[in-house]
CSV table of C-alpha atoms in Angstrom, one decimal:
chain,number,residue,atom,x,y,z
Q,1,MET,CA,-10.5,-5.7,-8.5
Q,2,LYS,CA,-9.4,-6.5,-4.9
Q,3,ARG,CA,-10.7,-4.5,-2.0
Q,4,LEU,CA,-9.6,-0.9,-1.7
Q,5,ILE,CA,-8.8,0.3,1.8
Q,6,PHE,CA,-9.5,4.0,2.2
Q,7,LEU,CA,-6.8,6.1,4.0
Q,8,SER,CA,-8.1,9.5,3.4
Q,9,PHE,CA,-10.8,11.3,1.3
Q,10,TYR,CA,-9.9,14.9,1.6
Q,11,THR,CA,-8.2,15.0,5.0
Q,12,VAL,CA,-6.0,12.5,6.8
Q,13,ILE,CA,-7.5,12.8,10.2
Q,14,GLY,CA,-9.1,9.4,10.3
Q,15,ALA,CA,-6.0,7.7,8.9
Q,16,ALA,CA,-4.0,7.9,12.1
Q,17,VAL,CA,-6.3,5.3,13.7
Q,18,CYS,CA,-5.2,2.5,11.5
Q,19,PHE,CA,-1.5,3.4,11.1
Q,20,SER,CA,-0.3,1.9,14.3
Q,21,ILE,CA,-2.1,-1.3,13.5
Q,22,LEU,CA,-1.0,-1.6,9.9
Q,23,SER,CA,2.6,-0.8,10.7
Q,24,CYS,CA,3.0,-4.4,12.0
Q,25,SER,CA,3.8,-5.3,8.5
Q,26,ASN,CA,7.3,-4.0,9.2
Q,27,ARG,CA,9.6,-6.5,10.9
Q,28,THR,CA,9.4,-4.9,14.4
Q,29,LYS,CA,9.9,-7.0,17.5
Q,30,THR,CA,6.7,-8.1,19.3
Q,31,SER,CA,6.0,-10.5,22.1
Q,32,GLU,CA,5.4,-13.3,19.7
Q,33,LYS,CA,7.1,-16.5,20.6
Q,34,ALA,CA,8.4,-19.3,18.4
Q,35,VAL,CA,5.8,-21.8,17.2
Q,36,ALA,CA,7.5,-24.7,18.9
Q,37,ASP,CA,8.2,-24.5,22.6
Q,38,SER,CA,11.5,-25.5,24.2
Q,39,SER,CA,10.3,-29.0,25.2
Q,40,LYS,CA,9.4,-29.8,21.6
Q,41,LEU,CA,12.7,-28.5,20.5
Q,42,GLU,CA,14.5,-30.8,22.9
Q,43,ALA,CA,12.6,-33.8,21.7
Q,44,ALA,CA,13.3,-33.0,18.1
Q,45,SER,CA,16.6,-33.7,16.4
Q,46,LEU,CA,17.1,-31.0,13.7
Q,47,LYS,CA,17.9,-32.6,10.4
Q,48,ASP,CA,20.5,-30.0,9.3
Q,49,SER,CA,20.2,-30.4,5.5
Q,50,VAL,CA,22.2,-27.2,5.0
Q,51,GLY,CA,24.4,-27.3,8.1
Q,52,SER,CA,27.8,-28.5,8.9
Q,53,ALA,CA,29.9,-29.2,11.9
Q,54,LYS,CA,31.7,-25.9,11.3
Q,55,PHE,CA,28.5,-23.8,11.1
Q,56,PRO,CA,25.7,-25.4,13.3
Q,57,PRO,CA,22.3,-23.7,13.6
Q,58,LEU,CA,22.2,-20.9,16.2
Q,59,PRO,CA,18.9,-21.0,18.1
Q,60,ILE,CA,18.2,-18.0,20.3
Q,61,ASP,CA,15.6,-17.0,23.0
Q,62,TYR,CA,13.4,-14.5,21.3
Q,63,ASP,CA,12.3,-12.8,24.6
Q,64,LYS,CA,15.8,-12.4,25.8
Q,65,THR,CA,17.4,-11.2,22.6
Q,66,LYS,CA,17.8,-7.4,22.3
Q,67,VAL,CA,17.3,-5.8,18.9
Q,68,LEU,CA,20.1,-3.2,18.6
Q,69,GLU,CA,18.8,-1.4,15.5
Q,70,ASN,CA,17.0,-1.9,12.2
Q,71,MET,CA,18.7,-2.0,8.8
Q,72,TYR,CA,17.4,-2.5,5.3
Q,73,VAL,CA,18.6,-4.4,2.3
Q,74,VAL,CA,19.9,-1.8,0.0
Q,75,ASP,CA,21.3,-4.0,-2.7
Q,76,ARG,CA,18.7,-4.3,-5.5
Q,77,ALA,CA,19.8,-7.9,-6.1
Q,78,GLY,CA,19.0,-8.7,-2.5
Q,79,VAL,CA,21.3,-10.4,0.0
Q,80,GLU,CA,21.8,-14.0,1.1
Q,81,PHE,CA,21.6,-14.8,4.7
Q,82,ARG,CA,23.9,-17.5,6.1
Q,83,GLN,CA,24.3,-19.8,9.0
Q,84,GLY,CA,27.6,-18.3,10.0
Q,85,ALA,CA,29.7,-15.2,9.7
Q,86,ALA,CA,31.7,-16.4,6.8
Q,87,LYS,CA,31.5,-16.6,3.0
Q,88,ASP,CA,31.6,-20.4,3.1
Q,89,ALA,CA,28.8,-20.7,5.7
Q,90,PRO,CA,25.6,-22.5,4.4
Q,91,VAL,CA,23.2,-20.2,2.6
Q,92,LEU,CA,19.7,-20.4,4.2
Q,93,GLY,CA,17.9,-18.0,1.9
Q,94,LYS,CA,17.8,-14.5,0.4
Q,95,TYR,CA,16.2,-11.3,1.6
Q,96,PRO,CA,14.9,-9.1,-1.3
Q,97,TYR,CA,15.6,-5.4,-1.7
Q,98,GLY,CA,14.1,-3.2,0.9
Q,99,THR,CA,13.6,-5.9,3.6
Q,100,LYS,CA,13.7,-4.5,7.1
Q,101,LEU,CA,16.0,-6.6,9.4
Q,102,ASP,CA,16.5,-6.8,13.1
Q,103,ILE,CA,20.2,-6.4,14.0
Q,104,ILE,CA,21.3,-8.2,17.2
Q,105,GLY,CA,25.0,-8.1,16.8
Q,106,GLU,CA,28.0,-7.9,14.4
Q,107,GLU,CA,31.1,-9.9,13.7
Q,108,GLY,CA,33.7,-8.3,11.4
Q,109,GLU,CA,32.1,-7.8,8.0
Q,110,TRP,CA,28.8,-9.4,9.1
Q,111,PHE,CA,25.7,-8.3,10.9
Q,112,ALA,CA,23.9,-10.9,13.1
Q,113,ILE,CA,20.2,-11.0,12.3
Q,114,MET,CA,17.3,-12.4,14.3
Q,115,ASP,CA,14.9,-14.4,12.1
Q,116,ARG,CA,12.6,-17.4,12.2
Q,117,ILE,CA,14.1,-20.4,10.4
Q,118,GLN,CA,12.1,-23.5,9.4
Q,119,ARG,CA,14.0,-26.8,9.4
Q,120,ASP,CA,13.2,-30.5,9.0
Q,121,TYR,CA,13.4,-32.7,12.0
Q,122,LYS,CA,13.3,-36.4,12.8
Q,123,GLY,CA,11.9,-37.4,16.2
Q,124,ALA,CA,13.1,-40.1,18.5
Q,125,ASN,CA,10.6,-42.6,17.2
Q,126,GLY,CA,11.4,-41.9,13.6
Q,127,GLU,CA,8.6,-39.4,12.9
Q,128,THR,CA,9.4,-36.5,10.6
Q,129,GLY,CA,8.2,-33.0,10.1
Q,130,ASP,CA,9.4,-29.5,10.2
Q,131,ILE,CA,9.9,-27.0,13.0
Q,132,THR,CA,10.3,-23.2,13.1
Q,133,GLN,CA,12.5,-21.5,15.6
Q,134,TRP,CA,14.2,-18.2,16.2
Q,135,GLU,CA,17.8,-18.3,15.1
Q,136,LYS,CA,20.8,-16.0,14.6
Q,137,VAL,CA,21.8,-15.7,11.0
Q,138,TYR,CA,24.3,-13.5,9.2
Q,139,VAL,CA,24.3,-11.0,6.3
Q,140,ALA,CA,27.1,-9.0,4.7
Q,141,LYS,CA,27.3,-5.4,6.2
Q,142,SER,CA,27.9,-4.0,2.7
Q,143,LYS,CA,24.4,-5.0,1.5
Q,144,LEU,CA,22.5,-3.1,4.3
Q,145,GLY,CA,21.8,0.5,4.9
Q,146,LYS,CA,19.3,3.0,6.4
Q,147,GLN,CA,15.7,3.3,5.1
Q,148,ASP,CA,16.4,6.5,3.2
Q,149,LYS,CA,18.4,4.4,0.7
Q,150,ILE,CA,15.2,2.5,-0.3
Q,151,THR,CA,13.9,4.2,-3.5
Q,152,ILE,CA,11.8,3.6,-6.6
Q,153,SER,CA,13.9,2.9,-9.7
Q,154,PRO,CA,12.7,3.8,-13.2
Q,155,LYS,CA,12.5,0.1,-14.0
Q,156,GLU,CA,10.2,-0.6,-11.0
Q,157,LEU,CA,7.7,2.1,-11.9
Q,158,ASN,CA,5.9,-0.1,-14.5
Q,159,SER,CA,5.9,-3.3,-12.5
Q,160,ILE,CA,2.3,-4.4,-11.7
Q,161,VAL,CA,0.7,-7.3,-9.8
Q,162,SER,CA,-2.8,-7.0,-11.4
Q,163,ILE,CA,-4.7,-5.3,-14.2
Q,164,ASN,CA,-8.5,-5.2,-14.8
Q,165,VAL,CA,-9.7,-4.3,-18.3
Q,166,ASN,CA,-13.4,-4.5,-19.2
Q,167,GLY,CA,-14.1,-6.5,-16.1
Q,168,LYS,CA,-11.4,-9.1,-16.8
Q,169,GLU,CA,-8.7,-9.2,-14.2
Q,170,THR,CA,-5.2,-10.7,-14.6
Q,171,TYR,CA,-2.8,-11.4,-11.8
Q,172,TYR,CA,1.0,-11.5,-12.0
Q,173,GLU,CA,2.4,-13.1,-8.9
Q,174,LYS,CA,6.0,-12.3,-9.7
Q,175,GLY,CA,5.1,-8.9,-11.3
Q,176,HIS,CA,4.7,-7.8,-14.9
Q,177,ALA,CA,5.9,-4.8,-16.9
Q,178,LEU,CA,3.0,-2.6,-17.9
Q,179,ASP,CA,3.5,-1.7,-21.6
Q,180,GLN,CA,0.2,-0.1,-22.5
Q,181,TYR,CA,-2.5,2.3,-21.3
Q,182,LEU,CA,-0.1,4.4,-19.2
Q,183,HIS,CA,3.4,5.9,-19.4
Q,184,LEU,CA,5.1,6.5,-16.0
Q,185,GLU,CA,8.3,8.4,-15.3
Q,186,LEU,CA,10.1,9.8,-12.3
Q,187,ILE,CA,10.5,13.6,-12.2
Q,188,ASP,CA,12.3,16.0,-9.9
Q,189,GLU,CA,10.6,18.0,-7.2
Q,190,GLN,CA,10.8,21.3,-9.0
Q,191,THR,CA,8.9,19.9,-12.0
Q,192,PHE,CA,6.3,18.4,-9.7
Q,193,LEU,CA,5.8,21.7,-7.8
Q,194,ALA,CA,5.5,23.7,-11.0
Q,195,ALA,CA,2.7,21.3,-12.2
Q,196,GLN,CA,1.0,21.5,-8.9
Q,197,LYS,CA,0.4,25.2,-9.4
Q,198,THR,CA,-1.7,24.4,-12.4
Q,199,ALA,CA,-3.9,21.8,-10.7
Q,200,LYS,CA,-7.7,22.3,-10.3
Q,201,ASP,CA,-10.1,20.6,-8.1
Q,202,TYR,CA,-13.7,20.6,-9.5
Q,203,LEU,CA,-15.4,19.6,-6.3
Q,204,ILE,CA,-17.5,22.4,-4.8
Q,205,LYS,CA,-17.1,21.8,-1.0
Q,206,ASP,CA,-20.5,23.1,0.3
Q,207,THR,CA,-20.4,20.6,3.2
Q,208,LEU,CA,-22.4,22.8,5.5
Q,209,SER,CA,-25.3,22.8,3.1
Q,210,TYR,CA,-26.3,19.3,4.0
Q,211,THR,CA,-25.6,18.0,7.6
Q,212,LYS,CA,-26.6,14.9,9.4
Q,213,ASN,CA,-29.6,14.6,11.6
Q,214,GLY,CA,-28.2,12.1,14.1
Q,215,LYS,CA,-27.1,9.1,12.0
Q,216,ILE,CA,-29.1,10.1,8.9
Q,217,LEU,CA,-27.8,12.1,5.9
Q,218,GLU,CA,-30.5,13.3,3.5
Q,219,LEU,CA,-29.8,15.0,0.2
Q,220,PRO,CA,-32.7,16.7,-1.8
Q,221,LEU,CA,-33.0,15.6,-5.4
Q,222,THR,CA,-34.4,17.9,-8.1
Q,223,ASN,CA,-37.1,15.3,-8.9
Q,224,GLY,CA,-38.6,16.1,-5.4
Q,225,LYS,CA,-37.3,12.9,-3.7
Q,226,LYS,CA,-34.5,12.5,-1.2
Q,227,LEU,CA,-31.3,10.5,-1.3
Q,228,THR,CA,-30.9,9.0,2.2
Q,229,PHE,CA,-27.9,7.4,4.0
Q,230,THR,CA,-28.1,5.9,7.4
Q,231,ASP,CA,-25.0,5.2,9.6
Q,232,LYS,CA,-24.6,1.9,11.3
Q,233,ASP,CA,-22.3,2.8,14.2
Q,234,ILE,CA,-21.5,-0.7,15.3
Q,235,ASP,CA,-18.2,-2.5,15.8
Q,236,ASN,CA,-18.5,-5.3,13.3
Q,237,GLU,CA,-18.6,-6.0,9.6
Q,238,LEU,CA,-22.0,-4.2,9.3
Q,239,GLU,CA,-20.4,-0.9,10.3
Q,240,SER,CA,-21.0,2.0,7.9
Q,241,ARG,CA,-20.7,5.8,8.1
Q,242,PHE,CA,-21.5,8.3,5.4
Q,243,PHE,CA,-20.3,11.9,4.9
Q,244,TYR,CA,-21.3,14.6,2.4
Q,245,LYS,CA,-18.2,16.0,0.8
Q,246,GLY,CA,-19.6,18.4,-1.9
Q,247,HIS,CA,-20.8,18.3,-5.4
Q,248,TYR,CA,-19.7,18.5,-9.0
Q,249,ASP,CA,-21.6,21.0,-11.2
Q,250,PHE,CA,-20.4,19.7,-14.5
Q,251,LEU,CA,-21.5,16.2,-13.6
Q,252,ASN,CA,-24.5,17.3,-11.6
Q,253,ALA,CA,-23.4,14.9,-8.9
Q,254,PHE,CA,-23.2,14.6,-5.1
Q,255,ALA,CA,-20.0,13.2,-3.6
Q,256,ILE,CA,-20.5,10.8,-0.7
Q,257,GLU,CA,-17.7,9.3,1.4
Q,258,GLY,CA,-18.5,5.9,2.9
Q,259,ASN,CA,-16.4,4.3,5.6
Q,260,TYR,CA,-17.1,0.6,6.4
Q,261,TRP,CA,-15.6,-2.2,8.5
Q,262,GLU,CA,-12.5,-2.9,6.4
Q,263,SER,CA,-13.0,-0.8,3.4
Q,264,ALA,CA,-14.3,2.6,2.1
Q,265,ASP,CA,-15.3,4.4,-1.1
Q,266,VAL,CA,-16.2,7.6,-2.6
Q,267,ARG,CA,-19.5,7.5,-4.6
Q,268,LEU,CA,-21.0,10.0,-6.9
Q,269,PHE,CA,-24.8,10.2,-7.2
Q,270,ASP,CA,-26.9,12.0,-9.7
Q,271,ARG,CA,-28.6,15.1,-8.2
Q,272,GLN,CA,-31.7,14.7,-10.5
Q,273,ASP,CA,-32.8,11.1,-9.6
Q,274,GLY,CA,-30.2,9.8,-7.2
Q,275,HIS,CA,-28.8,7.0,-9.3
Q,276,LEU,CA,-25.2,5.9,-8.7
Q,277,ILE,CA,-22.8,7.4,-11.3
Q,278,VAL,CA,-19.5,5.8,-10.2
Q,279,GLU,CA,-17.9,4.2,-7.2
Q,280,CYS,CA,-14.3,5.2,-6.6
Q,281,GLY,CA,-11.6,3.7,-4.3
Q,282,ASP,CA,-10.3,7.1,-3.2
Q,283,TYR,CA,-10.7,10.8,-3.9
Q,284,PRO,CA,-11.8,11.3,-7.6
Q,285,LEU,CA,-9.5,13.5,-9.7
Q,286,PHE,CA,-10.9,14.8,-13.0
Q,287,SER,CA,-8.7,15.7,-16.0
Q,288,PRO,CA,-8.6,19.4,-17.1
Q,289,ASP,CA,-10.7,18.6,-20.2
Q,290,LEU,CA,-13.2,16.6,-17.9
Q,291,LYS,CA,-12.9,13.5,-20.1
Q,292,TYR,CA,-11.1,11.3,-17.5
Q,293,LEU,CA,-11.4,10.5,-13.8
Q,294,VAL,CA,-8.6,8.9,-11.9
Q,295,THR,CA,-8.1,7.7,-8.4
Q,296,LEU,CA,-4.8,6.8,-6.7
Q,297,HIS,CA,-4.8,4.7,-3.5
Q,298,ALA,CA,-2.2,3.2,-1.2
Q,299,ASP,CA,-3.3,-0.3,-0.1
Q,300,PRO,CA,-1.4,-0.9,3.2
Q,301,TYR,CA,-2.7,-4.5,3.4
Q,302,GLU,CA,-1.5,-5.6,0.0
Q,303,SER,CA,1.4,-3.1,-0.2
Q,304,THR,CA,0.3,-1.9,-3.6
Q,305,GLY,CA,-0.3,1.3,-5.4
Q,306,ASP,CA,-3.8,1.2,-6.9
Q,307,LEU,CA,-4.9,3.3,-9.8
Q,308,GLN,CA,-8.4,3.5,-11.3
Q,309,LEU,CA,-8.9,5.2,-14.7
Q,310,PHE,CA,-12.4,6.0,-16.0
Q,311,HIS,CA,-13.7,7.7,-19.1
Q,312,VAL,CA,-16.2,10.5,-18.7
Q,313,LYS,CA,-18.7,11.3,-21.5
Q,314,GLN,CA,-22.2,13.0,-21.4
Q,315,GLY,CA,-22.6,12.4,-17.7
Q,316,LYS,CA,-21.6,8.8,-17.8
Q,317,VAL,CA,-18.4,7.5,-16.1
Q,318,THR,CA,-17.1,4.2,-17.7
Q,319,PRO,CA,-14.3,2.1,-16.3
Q,320,MET,CA,-11.2,1.9,-18.5
Q,321,VAL,CA,-8.5,0.2,-16.6
Q,322,PHE,CA,-7.7,-0.6,-12.9
Q,323,ILE,CA,-4.0,-1.3,-12.1
Q,324,SER,CA,-2.2,-2.4,-8.9
Q,325,PHE,CA,1.5,-1.4,-9.0
Q,326,LYS,CA,3.9,-3.8,-7.3
Q,327,GLU,CA,6.8,-1.6,-6.1
Q,328,TRP,CA,5.4,1.8,-5.1
Q,329,MET,CA,2.5,3.3,-3.2
Q,330,PRO,CA,1.2,6.9,-3.7
Q,331,THR,CA,1.4,9.4,-0.9
Q,332,TRP,CA,-1.2,9.6,1.9
Q,333,LYS,CA,-1.3,13.4,1.4
Q,334,PRO,CA,-4.2,14.3,-0.9
Q,335,GLU,CA,-2.7,17.6,-1.9
Q,336,LEU,CA,0.2,15.7,-3.5
Q,337,MET,CA,-2.0,13.9,-6.0
Q,338,PHE,CA,-3.5,15.9,-8.8
Q,339,TRP,CA,-4.0,16.2,-12.5
Q,340,GLY,CA,-1.8,18.9,-14.1
Q,341,LYS,CA,-2.9,21.4,-16.8
Q,342,ASP,CA,-0.7,19.5,-19.2
Q,343,GLY,CA,-3.1,16.5,-19.0
Q,344,SER,CA,-0.7,14.4,-16.9
Q,345,ILE,CA,-1.4,12.8,-13.5
Q,346,TYR,CA,1.1,13.6,-10.8
Q,347,THR,CA,1.7,12.0,-7.4
Q,348,ALA,CA,4.3,11.8,-4.7
Q,349,ALA,CA,5.1,8.2,-3.8
Q,350,ASN,CA,7.5,5.9,-2.0
Q,351,HIS,CA,8.8,2.4,-2.5
Q,352,VAL,CA,6.6,-0.1,-0.8
Q,353,ASN,CA,9.4,-0.9,1.7
Q,354,GLY,CA,9.9,2.8,2.4
Q,355,TYR,CA,6.3,3.8,2.8
Q,356,TRP,CA,6.4,3.4,6.6
Q,357,GLY,CA,8.9,5.4,8.6
Q,358,GLU,CA,11.4,4.0,11.1
Q,359,ASP,CA,9.0,4.4,13.9
Q,360,GLY,CA,6.1,2.7,12.1
Q,361,SER,CA,4.4,5.9,11.1
Q,362,LEU,CA,3.9,7.0,7.5
Q,363,SER,CA,7.1,8.3,5.9
Q,364,ASP,CA,7.4,12.0,5.0
Q,365,ARG,CA,9.9,11.3,2.3
Q,366,ALA,CA,8.8,11.1,-1.3
Q,367,GLN,CA,9.7,10.7,-4.9
Q,368,PHE,CA,7.6,12.2,-7.7
Q,369,ILE,CA,5.9,10.4,-10.5
Q,370,ARG,CA,4.2,11.7,-13.7
Q,371,ILE,CA,1.7,9.5,-15.4
Q,372,LYS,CA,0.5,10.0,-19.0
Q,373,ILE,CA,-2.4,8.3,-20.7
Q,374,LEU,CA,-1.4,6.5,-23.9
Q,375,LYS,CA,-3.5,6.4,-27.0
Q,376,HIS,CA,-5.2,3.0,-27.4
């Protein structure tokens, strides 16, 4: 399974560090300039394969163009963007549902959008290639709206980009409907909150029992030995920091959070001899009957919702299925992810294009999902 980026184990304190960096995945304006400079543009004659005399390309100066507001594509079929503010203007492409757009003006029923457009060109000496420049393009106003209109639809719940079963991983570049292992459904907030009252966390949080001695964390094992973790507090790919989060009596296991250069995990170690029981991509949630373990994780790099499901039996934790969902990401709030008394998994979630708020921070809005394990 691809890497799992850890936003929070039990608190969200450390998450704020990465949020401002990761929010660049939104289409916010930066100081970035067009790949080609003005002199290169002057030397190149754009081969306007989709243009016309009536609707010529509209290059703009990125640094001198003001973004008035951001709007989002709210039509689930997406919206075409055109070279002019008219229905007969050449179509340059299509923005998918949820795309964040930079509005720089409006003309009648059309919004003017700032975007980078790639075109073919032919130089003065006959050389050919392509060039990318900032241009003004147009989309229909009726297809755009505010971010709160971006939601998960029932059909999108089961769309996945990858699945790993028994160590065999399958990717679906254009998405694939999950039709086994799990059943997902959208539920209302009242149903979610009622189930939340039945949730139980089996972790015993005795974090003060074992504290670090400088950069060293030592945990005593019942066989008389010690389980030792040493921080590497350096600013490169060798960085690692470890934290004791508590233990599980029923599994006789220590829970250790590890934070690394570009990843993290939660690992459970046997308290008798220190062997690794399981490595999780996020906070482990155990089912009421203690037969299953699940983790839910929002991957801000891939913009996927990652779910790991394990089977638990006689102290052994065995992988069952790991799935990356294409259209939604679970909440960053750990208290809004739990296993209900009814044997279902519950989580708050947002559409991948609504996960970040208007200001680039994490959105406080949420929809609610119930996940049931199917017999197989």
